[in-house]
């Protein structure tokens, strides 16, 4: 069976695919720069504002999530480093922030 020629990637994967990890990384950088993370759960009008250091863990989570998503666009060792490094960052940020929330140590604004 002869080798099949490689298909050109579609417009979505070529041009719009990088926007998803860039968007998550942008949110993480925005949280780092502003120092607060605002969450509005639904239409109830309630607002949750996390202040440092809790917002920094939210920023670490979003930046790590962008690494995990970006890993799907690479191959070889770079894919492994991005995936496992991003996954470790996401898990660490969730564990630390979840523990702070459960123990009542989180800083709200």
Short mmCIF file of N, CA, C and O in Angstrom, two decimals:
data_model
loop_
_atom_site.label_atom_id
_atom_site.label_comp_id
_atom_site.label_asym_id
_atom_site.label_seq_id
_atom_site.Cartn_x
_atom_site.Cartn_y
_atom_site.Cartn_z
N UNK A 1 0.85 -1.17 0.00
CA UNK A 1 0.00 0.00 0.00
C UNK A 1 0.90 1.24 0.00
O UNK A 1 1.72 1.40 0.89
N UNK A 2 0.73 2.12 -0.96
CA UNK A 2 1.58 3.31 -1.03
C UNK A 2 1.24 4.28 0.09
O UNK A 2 0.14 4.30 0.62
N UNK A 3 2.23 5.09 0.41
CA UNK A 3 2.02 6.13 1.43
C UNK A 3 1.01 7.14 0.93
O UNK A 3 1.05 7.56 -0.22
N UNK A 4 0.13 7.50 1.82
CA UNK A 4 -0.87 8.51 1.49
C UNK A 4 -0.25 9.89 1.66
O UNK A 4 0.47 10.13 2.63
N UNK A 5 -0.51 10.80 0.73
CA UNK A 5 0.02 12.16 0.93
C UNK A 5 -0.63 12.82 2.13
O UNK A 5 -1.80 12.60 2.42
N UNK A 6 0.14 13.59 2.83
CA UNK A 6 -0.38 14.29 4.01
C UNK A 6 -1.38 15.34 3.57
O UNK A 6 -1.15 16.10 2.64
N UNK A 7 -2.52 15.34 4.26
CA UNK A 7 -3.55 16.32 3.94
C UNK A 7 -3.17 17.66 4.55
O UNK A 7 -2.59 17.73 5.62
N UNK A 8 -3.53 18.71 3.87
CA UNK A 8 -3.32 20.05 4.43
C UNK A 8 -4.30 20.24 5.58
O UNK A 8 -5.46 19.86 5.48
N UNK A 9 -3.85 20.81 6.67
CA UNK A 9 -4.77 21.04 7.78
C UNK A 9 -5.89 22.00 7.37
O UNK A 9 -5.70 22.89 6.54
N UNK A 10 -7.03 21.81 7.97
CA UNK A 10 -8.18 22.65 7.65
C UNK A 10 -7.97 24.06 8.20
O UNK A 10 -7.07 24.31 9.01
N UNK A 11 -8.82 24.97 7.76
CA UNK A 11 -8.76 26.36 8.22
C UNK A 11 -8.93 26.44 9.72
O UNK A 11 -8.24 27.21 10.40
N UNK A 12 -9.84 25.63 10.26
CA UNK A 12 -10.11 25.67 11.69
C UNK A 12 -8.87 25.28 12.49
O UNK A 12 -8.49 25.97 13.42
N UNK A 13 -8.25 24.16 12.12
CA UNK A 13 -7.09 23.71 12.91
C UNK A 13 -5.86 24.56 12.65
O UNK A 13 -5.00 24.68 13.51
N UNK A 14 -5.77 25.17 11.49
CA UNK A 14 -4.59 25.96 11.16
C UNK A 14 -4.67 27.38 11.73
O UNK A 14 -3.70 27.89 12.28
N UNK A 15 -5.81 28.02 11.60
CA UNK A 15 -5.91 29.44 12.00
C UNK A 15 -6.65 29.66 13.31
O UNK A 15 -6.27 30.52 14.10
N UNK A 16 -7.71 28.90 13.53
CA UNK A 16 -8.49 29.13 14.74
C UNK A 16 -8.05 28.23 15.89
O UNK A 16 -8.32 28.53 17.05
N UNK A 17 -7.38 27.12 15.60
CA UNK A 17 -6.91 26.21 16.64
C UNK A 17 -6.01 26.85 17.67
O UNK A 17 -6.17 26.62 18.87
N UNK A 18 -5.03 27.66 17.28
CA UNK A 18 -4.16 28.29 18.28
C UNK A 18 -4.86 29.33 19.16
O UNK A 18 -4.33 29.72 20.19
N UNK A 19 -6.06 29.78 18.76
CA UNK A 19 -6.73 30.81 19.56
C UNK A 19 -7.22 30.28 20.91
O UNK A 19 -7.28 31.04 21.88
N UNK A 20 -7.55 29.00 20.99
CA UNK A 20 -8.04 28.46 22.26
C UNK A 20 -6.96 28.48 23.34
O UNK A 20 -7.18 29.06 24.41
N UNK A 21 -5.77 27.91 23.09
CA UNK A 21 -4.75 28.02 24.15
C UNK A 21 -4.29 29.45 24.38
O UNK A 21 -3.99 29.84 25.52
N UNK A 22 -4.25 30.26 23.33
CA UNK A 22 -3.88 31.67 23.52
C UNK A 22 -4.92 32.41 24.37
O UNK A 22 -4.57 33.27 25.17
N UNK A 23 -6.18 32.05 24.20
CA UNK A 23 -7.23 32.68 25.01
C UNK A 23 -7.10 32.33 26.48
O UNK A 23 -7.21 33.21 27.35
N UNK A 24 -6.88 31.04 26.77
CA UNK A 24 -6.70 30.64 28.18
C UNK A 24 -5.44 31.27 28.77
O UNK A 24 -5.44 31.70 29.92
N UNK A 25 -4.36 31.32 27.99
CA UNK A 25 -3.13 31.96 28.49
C UNK A 25 -3.37 33.45 28.72
O UNK A 25 -2.87 34.01 29.69
N UNK A 26 -4.15 34.08 27.84
CA UNK A 26 -4.47 35.50 28.01
C UNK A 26 -5.25 35.76 29.28
O UNK A 26 -5.01 36.74 29.99
N UNK A 27 -6.21 34.87 29.58
CA UNK A 27 -6.98 35.02 30.83
C UNK A 27 -6.05 34.88 32.03
O UNK A 27 -6.15 35.64 33.00
N UNK A 28 -5.12 33.91 31.97
CA UNK A 28 -4.18 33.73 33.07
C UNK A 28 -3.28 34.93 33.26
O UNK A 28 -3.04 35.37 34.39
N UNK A 29 -2.79 35.49 32.16
CA UNK A 29 -1.94 36.69 32.26
C UNK A 29 -2.75 37.87 32.78
O UNK A 29 -2.26 38.67 33.58
N UNK A 30 -4.00 37.98 32.34
CA UNK A 30 -4.86 39.08 32.82
C UNK A 30 -5.06 38.98 34.33
O UNK A 30 -5.00 39.98 35.04
N UNK A 31 -5.28 37.76 34.83
CA UNK A 31 -5.46 37.58 36.27
C UNK A 31 -4.16 37.93 37.00
O UNK A 31 -4.20 38.56 38.06
N UNK A 32 -3.02 37.53 36.44
CA UNK A 32 -1.74 37.89 37.07
C UNK A 32 -1.55 39.40 37.13
O UNK A 32 -1.07 39.94 38.13
N UNK A 33 -1.91 40.09 36.06
CA UNK A 33 -1.69 41.54 36.01
C UNK A 33 -2.70 42.30 36.87
O UNK A 33 -2.33 43.26 37.53
N UNK A 34 -3.96 41.87 36.86
CA UNK A 34 -4.97 42.60 37.62
C UNK A 34 -4.95 42.21 39.10
O UNK A 34 -5.36 43.00 39.94
N UNK A 35 -4.52 40.98 39.40
CA UNK A 35 -4.45 40.55 40.80
C UNK A 35 -5.76 40.09 41.37
O UNK A 35 -5.87 39.84 42.56
N UNK A 36 -6.81 39.95 40.53
CA UNK A 36 -8.09 39.47 41.04
C UNK A 36 -8.81 38.68 39.97
O UNK A 36 -8.62 38.89 38.79
N UNK A 37 -9.63 37.76 40.41
CA UNK A 37 -10.42 36.92 39.52
C UNK A 37 -11.86 37.06 39.93
O UNK A 37 -12.22 36.85 41.09
N UNK A 38 -12.72 37.47 39.00
CA UNK A 38 -14.13 37.71 39.27
C UNK A 38 -14.94 36.60 38.63
O UNK A 38 -14.78 36.31 37.45
N UNK A 39 -15.80 35.98 39.41
CA UNK A 39 -16.66 34.90 38.92
C UNK A 39 -18.10 35.28 39.20
O UNK A 39 -18.46 35.60 40.34
N UNK A 40 -18.93 35.25 38.18
CA UNK A 40 -20.35 35.56 38.32
C UNK A 40 -21.14 34.29 38.03
O UNK A 40 -21.40 33.97 36.88
N UNK A 41 -21.55 33.57 39.06
CA UNK A 41 -22.26 32.30 38.85
C UNK A 41 -23.73 32.49 38.51
O UNK A 41 -24.57 32.65 39.39
N UNK A 42 -24.06 32.53 37.25
CA UNK A 42 -25.45 32.62 36.83
C UNK A 42 -26.01 34.02 36.90
O UNK A 42 -25.30 35.02 36.97
N UNK A 43 -27.32 34.07 36.89
CA UNK A 43 -28.02 35.37 36.84
C UNK A 43 -28.47 35.83 38.21
O UNK A 43 -29.24 36.76 38.33
N UNK A 44 -28.00 35.16 39.24
CA UNK A 44 -28.46 35.51 40.59
C UNK A 44 -27.90 36.84 41.07
O UNK A 44 -28.34 37.36 42.08
N UNK A 45 -26.94 37.39 40.36
CA UNK A 45 -26.37 38.66 40.77
C UNK A 45 -25.23 38.52 41.74
O UNK A 45 -24.62 39.51 42.12
N UNK A 46 -24.94 37.31 42.18
CA UNK A 46 -23.82 37.09 43.10
C UNK A 46 -22.50 37.18 42.37
O UNK A 46 -22.37 36.73 41.25
N UNK A 47 -21.53 37.79 43.01
CA UNK A 47 -20.20 37.94 42.42
C UNK A 47 -19.18 37.45 43.43
O UNK A 47 -19.24 37.79 44.60
N UNK A 48 -18.25 36.63 42.94
CA UNK A 48 -17.16 36.14 43.78
C UNK A 48 -15.87 36.73 43.25
O UNK A 48 -15.55 36.56 42.08
N UNK A 49 -15.15 37.43 44.09
CA UNK A 49 -13.88 38.04 43.70
C UNK A 49 -12.78 37.41 44.53
O UNK A 49 -12.78 37.51 45.75
N UNK A 50 -11.85 36.73 43.85
CA UNK A 50 -10.69 36.17 44.53
C UNK A 50 -9.54 37.15 44.47
O UNK A 50 -9.25 37.70 43.41
N UNK A 51 -8.90 37.37 45.59
CA UNK A 51 -7.75 38.26 45.66
C UNK A 51 -6.49 37.43 45.86
O UNK A 51 -6.57 36.25 46.18
N UNK A 52 -5.29 38.02 45.67
CA UNK A 52 -4.05 37.26 45.87
C UNK A 52 -3.98 36.72 47.28
O UNK A 52 -4.45 37.39 48.20
N UNK A 53 -3.44 35.57 47.51
CA UNK A 53 -2.74 34.67 46.60
C UNK A 53 -3.65 33.73 45.83
O UNK A 53 -3.19 33.00 44.96
N UNK A 54 -4.96 33.73 46.15
CA UNK A 54 -5.87 32.79 45.50
C UNK A 54 -6.03 33.08 44.01
O UNK A 54 -6.17 32.17 43.21
N UNK A 55 -6.00 34.34 43.63
CA UNK A 55 -6.11 34.66 42.21
C UNK A 55 -4.87 34.20 41.45
O UNK A 55 -4.95 33.87 40.26
N UNK A 56 -3.74 34.16 42.13
CA UNK A 56 -2.52 33.68 41.47
C UNK A 56 -2.61 32.19 41.15
O UNK A 56 -2.10 31.74 40.12
N UNK A 57 -3.27 31.43 42.00
CA UNK A 57 -3.49 30.01 41.70
C UNK A 57 -4.47 29.85 40.54
O UNK A 57 -4.34 28.93 39.75
N UNK A 58 -5.46 30.74 40.45
CA UNK A 58 -6.37 30.70 39.30
C UNK A 58 -5.60 31.02 38.02
O UNK A 58 -5.82 30.39 36.98
N UNK A 59 -4.68 31.98 38.08
CA UNK A 59 -3.87 32.32 36.91
C UNK A 59 -2.97 31.15 36.52
O UNK A 59 -2.85 30.82 35.33
N UNK A 60 -2.36 30.48 37.50
CA UNK A 60 -1.54 29.31 37.23
C UNK A 60 -2.36 28.21 36.57
O UNK A 60 -1.91 27.55 35.64
N UNK A 61 -3.60 28.04 37.03
CA UNK A 61 -4.47 27.02 36.43
C UNK A 61 -4.74 27.32 34.96
O UNK A 61 -4.64 26.44 34.11
N UNK A 62 -5.10 28.57 34.64
CA UNK A 62 -5.43 28.91 33.26
C UNK A 62 -4.20 28.82 32.35
O UNK A 62 -4.30 28.35 31.21
N UNK A 63 -3.06 29.23 32.82
CA UNK A 63 -1.85 29.14 32.00
C UNK A 63 -1.45 27.68 31.80
O UNK A 63 -1.08 27.28 30.69
N UNK A 64 -1.58 26.88 32.83
CA UNK A 64 -1.28 25.45 32.70
C UNK A 64 -2.27 24.76 31.78
O UNK A 64 -1.90 23.88 31.00
N UNK A 65 -3.53 25.15 31.85
CA UNK A 65 -4.54 24.59 30.96
C UNK A 65 -4.23 24.93 29.51
O UNK A 65 -4.43 24.10 28.62
N UNK A 66 -3.72 26.12 29.27
CA UNK A 66 -3.35 26.47 27.89
C UNK A 66 -2.19 25.60 27.40
O UNK A 66 -2.13 25.25 26.23
N UNK A 67 -1.28 25.22 28.30
CA UNK A 67 -0.19 24.30 27.91
C UNK A 67 -0.73 22.93 27.56
O UNK A 67 -0.27 22.31 26.59
N UNK A 68 -1.68 22.43 28.33
CA UNK A 68 -2.27 21.12 28.03
C UNK A 68 -2.96 21.15 26.68
O UNK A 68 -2.81 20.24 25.86
N UNK A 69 -3.72 22.19 26.40
CA UNK A 69 -4.43 22.28 25.12
C UNK A 69 -3.45 22.46 23.97
O UNK A 69 -3.62 21.87 22.90
N UNK A 70 -2.41 23.25 24.18
CA UNK A 70 -1.42 23.47 23.12
C UNK A 70 -0.64 22.20 22.80
O UNK A 70 -0.15 22.04 21.68
N UNK A 71 -0.54 21.28 23.75
CA UNK A 71 0.21 20.04 23.52
C UNK A 71 -0.40 19.22 22.40
O UNK A 71 0.32 18.46 21.73
N UNK A 72 -1.70 19.35 22.16
CA UNK A 72 -2.34 18.58 21.10
C UNK A 72 -1.91 19.04 19.72
O UNK A 72 -2.12 18.32 18.75
N UNK A 73 -1.31 20.19 19.60
CA UNK A 73 -0.85 20.69 18.31
C UNK A 73 0.60 20.36 18.01
O UNK A 73 1.09 20.69 16.94
N UNK A 74 1.29 19.73 18.94
CA UNK A 74 2.71 19.40 18.76
C UNK A 74 2.88 17.89 18.71
O UNK A 74 1.94 17.13 18.97
N UNK A 75 4.09 17.47 18.41
CA UNK A 75 4.41 16.05 18.46
C UNK A 75 5.82 15.88 19.01
O UNK A 75 6.61 16.82 19.03
N UNK A 76 6.10 14.67 19.47
CA UNK A 76 7.44 14.38 19.98
C UNK A 76 7.62 14.83 21.41
O UNK A 76 6.67 14.90 22.19
N UNK A 77 8.87 15.16 21.75
CA UNK A 77 9.15 15.52 23.15
C UNK A 77 8.46 16.80 23.59
O UNK A 77 8.09 16.94 24.76
N UNK A 78 8.28 17.73 22.67
CA UNK A 78 7.61 18.99 23.05
C UNK A 78 6.18 18.71 23.48
O UNK A 78 5.69 19.34 24.42
N UNK A 79 5.51 17.79 22.82
CA UNK A 79 4.15 17.44 23.20
C UNK A 79 4.11 16.87 24.61
O UNK A 79 3.25 17.24 25.42
N UNK A 80 5.03 15.96 24.91
CA UNK A 80 5.07 15.36 26.24
C UNK A 80 5.36 16.40 27.32
O UNK A 80 4.73 16.39 28.38
N UNK A 81 6.33 17.28 27.07
CA UNK A 81 6.66 18.30 28.07
C UNK A 81 5.50 19.26 28.31
O UNK A 81 5.20 19.60 29.45
N UNK A 82 4.86 19.70 27.23
CA UNK A 82 3.73 20.61 27.39
C UNK A 82 2.58 19.94 28.12
O UNK A 82 1.97 20.51 29.03
N UNK A 83 2.27 18.70 27.72
CA UNK A 83 1.13 18.02 28.33
C UNK A 83 1.37 17.72 29.80
O UNK A 83 0.56 18.09 30.66
N UNK A 84 2.48 17.07 30.12
CA UNK A 84 2.71 16.69 31.52
C UNK A 84 3.02 17.89 32.40
O UNK A 84 2.60 17.92 33.57
N UNK A 85 3.73 18.88 31.87
CA UNK A 85 3.97 20.10 32.65
C UNK A 85 2.69 20.87 32.91
O UNK A 85 2.44 21.34 34.03
N UNK A 86 1.85 20.99 31.88
CA UNK A 86 0.57 21.67 32.05
C UNK A 86 -0.36 20.92 32.98
O UNK A 86 -1.05 21.52 33.81
N UNK A 87 -0.38 19.59 32.84
CA UNK A 87 -1.23 18.79 33.71
C UNK A 87 -0.78 18.90 35.17
O UNK A 87 -1.62 19.03 36.07
N UNK A 88 0.52 18.87 35.40
CA UNK A 88 1.03 19.02 36.77
C UNK A 88 0.66 20.40 37.34
O UNK A 88 0.27 20.51 38.50
N UNK A 89 0.77 21.45 36.52
CA UNK A 89 0.40 22.78 36.98
C UNK A 89 -1.08 22.89 37.30
O UNK A 89 -1.47 23.49 38.31
N UNK A 90 -1.93 22.29 36.45
CA UNK A 90 -3.38 22.32 36.70
C UNK A 90 -3.73 21.59 37.98
O UNK A 90 -4.50 22.10 38.81
N UNK A 91 -3.17 20.40 38.16
CA UNK A 91 -3.49 19.61 39.35
C UNK A 91 -2.99 20.30 40.61
O UNK A 91 -3.70 20.38 41.62
N UNK A 92 -1.78 20.85 40.56
CA UNK A 92 -1.24 21.56 41.74
C UNK A 92 -2.09 22.77 42.09
O UNK A 92 -2.40 23.00 43.27
N UNK A 93 -2.46 23.56 41.08
CA UNK A 93 -3.27 24.75 41.34
C UNK A 93 -4.64 24.36 41.90
O UNK A 93 -5.13 25.00 42.84
N UNK A 94 -5.25 23.31 41.35
CA UNK A 94 -6.55 22.88 41.87
C UNK A 94 -6.45 22.34 43.29
O UNK A 94 -7.31 22.62 44.13
N UNK A 95 -5.41 21.57 43.56
CA UNK A 95 -5.26 21.02 44.91
C UNK A 95 -5.02 22.12 45.94
O UNK A 95 -5.65 22.12 47.01
N UNK A 96 -4.14 23.05 45.63
CA UNK A 96 -3.83 24.11 46.60
C UNK A 96 -5.04 25.02 46.79
O UNK A 96 -5.42 25.32 47.94
N UNK A 97 -5.66 25.44 45.70
CA UNK A 97 -6.80 26.35 45.83
C UNK A 97 -8.01 25.65 46.45
O UNK A 97 -8.72 26.24 47.27
N UNK A 98 -8.24 24.40 46.08
CA UNK A 98 -9.33 23.65 46.68
C UNK A 98 -9.13 23.47 48.17
O UNK A 98 -10.08 23.58 48.96
N UNK A 99 -7.91 23.18 48.57
CA UNK A 99 -7.61 23.05 50.00
C UNK A 99 -7.82 24.37 50.72
O UNK A 99 -8.40 24.40 51.82
N UNK A 100 -7.38 25.46 50.12
CA UNK A 100 -7.59 26.78 50.75
C UNK A 100 -9.07 27.10 50.87
O UNK A 100 -9.50 27.69 51.86
N UNK A 101 -9.87 26.72 49.85
CA UNK A 101 -11.32 26.97 49.90
C UNK A 101 -11.96 26.14 51.02
O UNK A 101 -12.78 26.65 51.78
N UNK A 102 -11.59 24.85 51.07
CA UNK A 102 -12.19 23.97 52.08
C UNK A 102 -11.80 24.34 53.51
O UNK A 102 -12.59 24.19 54.43
N UNK A 103 -10.59 24.83 53.69
CA UNK A 103 -10.13 25.21 55.04
C UNK A 103 -10.57 26.62 55.42
O UNK A 103 -10.33 27.06 56.56
N UNK A 104 -11.17 27.35 54.50
CA UNK A 104 -11.61 28.70 54.79
C UNK A 104 -10.52 29.74 54.79
O UNK A 104 -10.64 30.78 55.42
N UNK A 105 -9.41 29.45 54.11
CA UNK A 105 -8.29 30.38 54.06
C UNK A 105 -8.31 31.29 52.85
O UNK A 105 -7.44 32.13 52.71
N UNK A 106 -9.26 31.09 51.94
CA UNK A 106 -9.30 31.88 50.71
C UNK A 106 -9.59 33.34 51.02
O UNK A 106 -10.30 33.67 51.98
N UNK A 107 -9.01 34.23 50.21
CA UNK A 107 -9.17 35.67 50.40
C UNK A 107 -10.15 36.20 49.37
O UNK A 107 -9.90 36.12 48.17
N UNK A 108 -11.28 36.69 49.84
CA UNK A 108 -12.31 37.23 48.96
C UNK A 108 -12.33 38.73 49.04
O UNK A 108 -11.99 39.32 50.07
N UNK A 109 -12.78 39.38 47.97
CA UNK A 109 -12.87 40.83 47.96
C UNK A 109 -14.28 41.32 47.94
O UNK A 109 -15.22 40.64 47.82
#
